[in-house]
CSV table of C-alpha atoms in Angstrom, one decimal:
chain,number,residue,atom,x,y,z
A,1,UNK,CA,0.0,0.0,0.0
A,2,UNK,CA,1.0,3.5,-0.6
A,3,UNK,CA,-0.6,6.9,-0.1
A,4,UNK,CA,0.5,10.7,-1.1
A,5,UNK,CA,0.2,13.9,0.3
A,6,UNK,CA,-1.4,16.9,-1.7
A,7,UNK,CA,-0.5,20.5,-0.5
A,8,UNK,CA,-1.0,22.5,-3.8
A,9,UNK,CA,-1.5,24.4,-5.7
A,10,UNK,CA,1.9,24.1,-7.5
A,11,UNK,CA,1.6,20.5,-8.1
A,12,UNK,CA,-1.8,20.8,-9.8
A,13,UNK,CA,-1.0,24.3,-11.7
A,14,UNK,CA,0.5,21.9,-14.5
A,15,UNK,CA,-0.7,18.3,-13.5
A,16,UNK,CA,0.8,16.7,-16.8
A,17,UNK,CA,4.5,18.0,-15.3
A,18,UNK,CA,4.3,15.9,-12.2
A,19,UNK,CA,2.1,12.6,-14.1
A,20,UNK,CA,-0.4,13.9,-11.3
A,21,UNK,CA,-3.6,12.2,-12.2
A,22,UNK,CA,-1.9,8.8,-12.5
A,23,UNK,CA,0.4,9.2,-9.0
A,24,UNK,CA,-2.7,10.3,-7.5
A,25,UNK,CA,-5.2,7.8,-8.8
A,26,UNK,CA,-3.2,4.7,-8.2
A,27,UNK,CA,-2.5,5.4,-4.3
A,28,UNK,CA,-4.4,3.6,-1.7
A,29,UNK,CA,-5.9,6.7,0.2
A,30,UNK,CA,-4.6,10.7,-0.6
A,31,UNK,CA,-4.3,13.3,2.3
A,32,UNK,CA,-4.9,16.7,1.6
A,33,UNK,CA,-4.6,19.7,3.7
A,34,UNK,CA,-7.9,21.9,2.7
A,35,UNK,CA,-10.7,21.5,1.3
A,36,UNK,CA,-9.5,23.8,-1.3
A,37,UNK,CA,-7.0,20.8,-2.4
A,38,UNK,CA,-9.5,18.1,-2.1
A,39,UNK,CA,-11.6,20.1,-4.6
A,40,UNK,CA,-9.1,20.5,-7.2
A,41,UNK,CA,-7.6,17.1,-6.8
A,42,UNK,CA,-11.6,15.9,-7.6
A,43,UNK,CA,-11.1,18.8,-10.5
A,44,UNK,CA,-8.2,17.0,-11.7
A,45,UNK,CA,-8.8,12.9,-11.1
A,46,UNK,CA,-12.8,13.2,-10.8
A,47,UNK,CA,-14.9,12.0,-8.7
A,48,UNK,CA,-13.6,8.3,-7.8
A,49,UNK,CA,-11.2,9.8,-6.0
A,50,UNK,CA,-13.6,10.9,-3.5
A,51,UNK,CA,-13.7,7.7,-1.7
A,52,UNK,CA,-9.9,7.7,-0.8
A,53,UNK,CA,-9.6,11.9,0.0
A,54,UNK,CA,-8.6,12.9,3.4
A,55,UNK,CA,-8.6,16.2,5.1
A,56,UNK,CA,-5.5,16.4,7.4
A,57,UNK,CA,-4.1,19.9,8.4
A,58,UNK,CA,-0.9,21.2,8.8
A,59,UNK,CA,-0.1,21.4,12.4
A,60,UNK,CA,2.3,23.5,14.6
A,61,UNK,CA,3.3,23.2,18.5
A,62,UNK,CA,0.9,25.3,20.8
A,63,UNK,CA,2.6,24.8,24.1
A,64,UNK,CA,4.8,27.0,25.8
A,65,UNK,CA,4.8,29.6,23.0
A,66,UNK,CA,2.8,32.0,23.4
A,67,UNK,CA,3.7,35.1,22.2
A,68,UNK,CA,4.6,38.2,24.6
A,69,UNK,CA,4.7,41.2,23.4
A,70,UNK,CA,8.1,43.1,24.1
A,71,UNK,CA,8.9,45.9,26.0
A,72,UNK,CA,10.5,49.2,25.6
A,73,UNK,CA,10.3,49.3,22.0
A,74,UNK,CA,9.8,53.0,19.8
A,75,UNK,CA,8.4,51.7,17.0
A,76,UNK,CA,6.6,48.4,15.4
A,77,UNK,CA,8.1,45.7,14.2
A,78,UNK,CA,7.1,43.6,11.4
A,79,UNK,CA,7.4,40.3,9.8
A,80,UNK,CA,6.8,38.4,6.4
A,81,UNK,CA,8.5,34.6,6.1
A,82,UNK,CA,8.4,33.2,2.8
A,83,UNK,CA,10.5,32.8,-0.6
A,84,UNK,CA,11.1,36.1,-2.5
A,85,UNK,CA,9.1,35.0,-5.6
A,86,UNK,CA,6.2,36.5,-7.3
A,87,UNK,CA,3.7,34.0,-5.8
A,88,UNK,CA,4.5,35.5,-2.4
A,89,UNK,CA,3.4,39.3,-3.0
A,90,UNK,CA,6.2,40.9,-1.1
A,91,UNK,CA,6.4,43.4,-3.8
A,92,UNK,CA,2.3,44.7,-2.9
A,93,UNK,CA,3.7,44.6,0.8
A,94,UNK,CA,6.4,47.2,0.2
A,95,UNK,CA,4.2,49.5,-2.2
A,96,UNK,CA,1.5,49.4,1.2
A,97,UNK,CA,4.3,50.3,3.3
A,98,UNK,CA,5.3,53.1,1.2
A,99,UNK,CA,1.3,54.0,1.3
A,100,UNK,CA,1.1,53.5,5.0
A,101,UNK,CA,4.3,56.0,5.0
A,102,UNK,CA,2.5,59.0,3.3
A,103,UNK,CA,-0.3,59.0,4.4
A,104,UNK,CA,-0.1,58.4,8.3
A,105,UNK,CA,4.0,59.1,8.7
A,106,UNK,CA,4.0,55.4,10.1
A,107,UNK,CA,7.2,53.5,9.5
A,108,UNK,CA,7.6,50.3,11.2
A,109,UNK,CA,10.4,48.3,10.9
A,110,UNK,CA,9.9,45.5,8.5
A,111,UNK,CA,11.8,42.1,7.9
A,112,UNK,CA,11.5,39.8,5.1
A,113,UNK,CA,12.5,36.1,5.9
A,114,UNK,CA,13.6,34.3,2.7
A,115,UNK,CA,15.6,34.0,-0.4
A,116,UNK,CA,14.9,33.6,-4.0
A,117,UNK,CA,15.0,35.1,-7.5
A,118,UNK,CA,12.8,38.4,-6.8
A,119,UNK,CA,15.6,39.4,-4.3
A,120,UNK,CA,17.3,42.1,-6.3
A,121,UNK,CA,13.8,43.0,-7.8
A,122,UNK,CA,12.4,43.7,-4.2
A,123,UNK,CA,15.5,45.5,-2.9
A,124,UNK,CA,15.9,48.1,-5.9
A,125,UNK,CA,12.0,48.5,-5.3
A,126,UNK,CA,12.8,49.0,-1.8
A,127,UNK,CA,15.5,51.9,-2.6
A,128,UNK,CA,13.1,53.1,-4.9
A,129,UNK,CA,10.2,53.7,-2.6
A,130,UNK,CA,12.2,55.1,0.0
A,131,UNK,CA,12.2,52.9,2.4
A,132,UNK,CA,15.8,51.9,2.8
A,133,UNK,CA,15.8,52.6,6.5
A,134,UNK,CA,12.8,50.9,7.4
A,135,UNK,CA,12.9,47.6,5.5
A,136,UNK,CA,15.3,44.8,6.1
A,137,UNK,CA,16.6,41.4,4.1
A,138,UNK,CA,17.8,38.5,6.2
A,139,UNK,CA,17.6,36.2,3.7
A,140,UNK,CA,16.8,32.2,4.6
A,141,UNK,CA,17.7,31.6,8.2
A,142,UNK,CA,16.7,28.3,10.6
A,143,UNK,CA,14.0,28.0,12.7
A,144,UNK,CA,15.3,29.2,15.8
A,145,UNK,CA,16.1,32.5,14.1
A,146,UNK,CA,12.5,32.3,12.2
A,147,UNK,CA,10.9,32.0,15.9
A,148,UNK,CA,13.2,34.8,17.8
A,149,UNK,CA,11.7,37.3,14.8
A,150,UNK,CA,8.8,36.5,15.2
A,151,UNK,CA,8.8,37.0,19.3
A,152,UNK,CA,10.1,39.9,18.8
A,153,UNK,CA,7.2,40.9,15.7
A,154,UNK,CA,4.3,43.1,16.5
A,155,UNK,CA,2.7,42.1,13.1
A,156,UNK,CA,2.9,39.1,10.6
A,157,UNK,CA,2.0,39.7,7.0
A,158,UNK,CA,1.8,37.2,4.5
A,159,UNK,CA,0.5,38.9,1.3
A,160,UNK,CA,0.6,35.5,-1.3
A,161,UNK,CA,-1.3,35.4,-4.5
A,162,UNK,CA,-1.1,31.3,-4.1
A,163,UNK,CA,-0.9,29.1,-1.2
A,164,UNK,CA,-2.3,26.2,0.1
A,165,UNK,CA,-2.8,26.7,4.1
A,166,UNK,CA,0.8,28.4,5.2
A,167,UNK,CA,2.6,27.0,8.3
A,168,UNK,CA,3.8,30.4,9.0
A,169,UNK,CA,0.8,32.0,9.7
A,170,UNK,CA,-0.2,29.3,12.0
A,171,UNK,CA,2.9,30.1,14.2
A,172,UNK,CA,2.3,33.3,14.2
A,173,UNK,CA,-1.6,33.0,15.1
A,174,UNK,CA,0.0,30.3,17.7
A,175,UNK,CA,2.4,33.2,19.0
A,176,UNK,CA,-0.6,35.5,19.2
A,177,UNK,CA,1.0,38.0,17.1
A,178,UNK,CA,-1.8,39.8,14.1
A,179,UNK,CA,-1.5,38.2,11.0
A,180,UNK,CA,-2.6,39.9,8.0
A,181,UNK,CA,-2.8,37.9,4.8
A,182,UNK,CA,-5.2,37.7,1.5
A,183,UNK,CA,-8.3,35.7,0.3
A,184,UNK,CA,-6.3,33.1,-1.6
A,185,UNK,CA,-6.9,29.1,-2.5
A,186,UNK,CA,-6.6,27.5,1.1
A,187,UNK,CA,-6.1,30.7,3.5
A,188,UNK,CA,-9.8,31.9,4.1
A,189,UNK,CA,-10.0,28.4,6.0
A,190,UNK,CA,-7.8,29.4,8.5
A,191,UNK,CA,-8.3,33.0,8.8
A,192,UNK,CA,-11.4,34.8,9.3
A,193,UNK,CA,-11.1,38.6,8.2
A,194,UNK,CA,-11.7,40.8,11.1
A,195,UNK,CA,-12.0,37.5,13.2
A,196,UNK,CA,-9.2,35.9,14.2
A,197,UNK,CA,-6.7,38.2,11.5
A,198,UNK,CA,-6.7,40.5,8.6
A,199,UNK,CA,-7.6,39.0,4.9
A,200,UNK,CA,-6.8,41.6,1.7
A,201,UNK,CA,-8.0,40.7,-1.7
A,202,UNK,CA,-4.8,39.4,-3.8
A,203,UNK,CA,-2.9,42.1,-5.3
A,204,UNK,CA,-4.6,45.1,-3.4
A,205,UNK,CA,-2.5,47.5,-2.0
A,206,UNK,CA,-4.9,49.7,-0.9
A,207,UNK,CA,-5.9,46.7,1.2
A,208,UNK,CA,-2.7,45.7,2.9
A,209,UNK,CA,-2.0,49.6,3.4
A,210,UNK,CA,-5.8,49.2,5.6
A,211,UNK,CA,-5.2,46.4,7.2
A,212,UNK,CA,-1.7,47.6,8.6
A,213,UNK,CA,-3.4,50.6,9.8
A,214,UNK,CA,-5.9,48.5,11.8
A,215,UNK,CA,-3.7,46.8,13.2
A,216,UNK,CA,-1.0,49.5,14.2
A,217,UNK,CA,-4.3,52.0,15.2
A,218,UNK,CA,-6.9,49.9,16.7
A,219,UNK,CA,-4.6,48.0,19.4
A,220,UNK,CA,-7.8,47.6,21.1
A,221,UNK,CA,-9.2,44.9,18.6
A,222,UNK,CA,-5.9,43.1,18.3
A,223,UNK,CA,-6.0,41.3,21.5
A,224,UNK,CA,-10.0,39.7,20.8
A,225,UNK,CA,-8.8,38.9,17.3
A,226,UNK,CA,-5.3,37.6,18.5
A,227,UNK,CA,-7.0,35.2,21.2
A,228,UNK,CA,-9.5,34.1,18.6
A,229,UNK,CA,-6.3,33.2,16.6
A,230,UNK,CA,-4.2,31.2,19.0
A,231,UNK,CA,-7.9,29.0,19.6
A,232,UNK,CA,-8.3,28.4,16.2
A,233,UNK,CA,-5.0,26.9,16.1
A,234,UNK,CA,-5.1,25.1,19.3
A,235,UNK,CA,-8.6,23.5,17.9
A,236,UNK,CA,-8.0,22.6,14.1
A,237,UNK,CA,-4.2,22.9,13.6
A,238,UNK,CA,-2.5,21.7,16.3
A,239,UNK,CA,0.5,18.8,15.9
A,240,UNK,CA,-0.6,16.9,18.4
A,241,UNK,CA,-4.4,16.8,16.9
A,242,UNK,CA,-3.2,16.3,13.3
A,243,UNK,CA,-0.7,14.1,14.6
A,244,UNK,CA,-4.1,11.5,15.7
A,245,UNK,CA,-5.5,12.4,12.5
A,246,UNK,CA,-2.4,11.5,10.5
A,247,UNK,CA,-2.5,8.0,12.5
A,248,UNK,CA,-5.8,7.2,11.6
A,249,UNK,CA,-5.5,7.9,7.9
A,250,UNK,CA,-2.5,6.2,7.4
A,251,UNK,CA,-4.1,3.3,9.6
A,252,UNK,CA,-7.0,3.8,7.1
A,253,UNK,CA,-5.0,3.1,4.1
A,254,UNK,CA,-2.9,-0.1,6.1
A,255,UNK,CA,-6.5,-1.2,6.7
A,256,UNK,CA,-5.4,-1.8,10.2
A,257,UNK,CA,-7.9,-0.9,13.1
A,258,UNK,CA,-7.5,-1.4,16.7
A,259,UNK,CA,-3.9,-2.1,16.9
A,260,UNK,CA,-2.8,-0.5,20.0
A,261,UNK,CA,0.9,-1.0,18.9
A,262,UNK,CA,1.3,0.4,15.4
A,263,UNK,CA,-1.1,3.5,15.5
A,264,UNK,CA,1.7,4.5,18.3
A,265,UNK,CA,4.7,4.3,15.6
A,266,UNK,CA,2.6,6.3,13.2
A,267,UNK,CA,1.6,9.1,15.2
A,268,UNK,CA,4.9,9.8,16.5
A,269,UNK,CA,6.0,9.4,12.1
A,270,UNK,CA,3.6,12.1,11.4
């Protein structure tokens, strides 16, 4: 038996590249991490598939990390993790920030997370708009150094025109810190605008420049909308819930039920 897991959407942009409908239809059971990839995998394969689809999240550690916001700081601090390509938006984000500069006199600190081709693209833009000073590149760095950004980030923005359900924005919901993102493929199933975070349509400046001034204005809001984050997380994308759920699909596709000794190996696998 063997299974596959379906994050999207750049495996089923061009499903002839990867042989996706065969991979796919041959397996014994497919997870997929939103419904948004369980209804273009059914696009894709059609309906027969149905039968072997699974919905497991993404998941990220809750305990022990939530976020606190630091002290003593003059000005806000934000964040955006992610490769530096044109999927990822970063180019709206500084063209906000440059808005958000004119016409409030706002200039948080920013930090971009990542490496990629847009690199030189986004930094001459950068220089361009003005904003030299206030925007920084660390290019790829390791966990640790993703999580000590983010602890000591007073915003998370994630401004992609594709994605399929982003781990980064779960630890930053997890951390408590406002996430700001856009109505794209799987995000709107994690974040709620003016719920539990910020969504922008894709592409909008005018949006992200709004949603930054919420955020940096209305302190007042953040802290309903960041509790309401850190429970959605704790209750749908959790590695210790999707962990169990990982267990029983794979358990599923072994066609192997009540075996109190190999549902242990597999949870601890995913």
């Amino acid at each position: 038996t063997w299974s596959i897991s379906v994050h999207g959407p750049d495996s089923m942009e061009d499903v002839t590249k990867f042989d996706f409908i065969r991979r796919v239809g041959s397996t014994d059971g497919v997870r997929v991490i939103s419904h948004f990839a369980r209804q273009q995998v059914i696009r894709h394969v059609g309906h027969d598939i149905i039968k072997k689809l699974r919905i497991v999240h993404c998941g990220v550690e809750t305990h022990s990390r939530k976020y606190i916001p630091p002290l003593g700081k003059s000005q806000m601090v934000g964040l955006t993790v992610g490769r530096l390509v044109s999927a990822k938006g970063q180019i709206f984000l500084l063209q906000a920030l440059k808005q958000l500069k004119d016409q409030t006199g706002l200039q948080p600190q920013w930090n971009f997370i990542g490496s990629g081709p847009d690199e030189k693209v986004l930094k001459n833009m950068t220089h361009t708009l003005g904003l030299g000073e206030q925007v920084h590149f660390h290019g790829a760095l390791d966990q640790n150094q993703v999580q000590a950004h983010l602890d000591d980030s007073d915003v998370f923005v994630l401004p992609s025109l594709a994605e399929g359900i982003p781990v980064s924005l779960m630890e930053a919901m997890a951390k408590e810190v406002p996430v700001i993102s856009c109505h794209t493929n799987g995000i709107p199933e994690l974040i709620q605008n003016g719920i539990n975070g910020y969504l922008c349509r894709p592409a909008s400046v005018e949006d992200l420049t709004q949603a930054l001034i919420k955020v940096i204005l209305q302190k007042d809001r953040n802290e309903a909308m960041t509790f309401m984050a850190r429970k959605t997380i704790e209750e749908g994308f959790n590695s210790e819930l999707t962990g169990k759920e990982m267990n029983d699909f794979l358990s599923e596709v072994l066609g192997i039920n009540n075996n109190p000794s190999l549902p242990r190996h597999l949870e601890a696998a995913a």
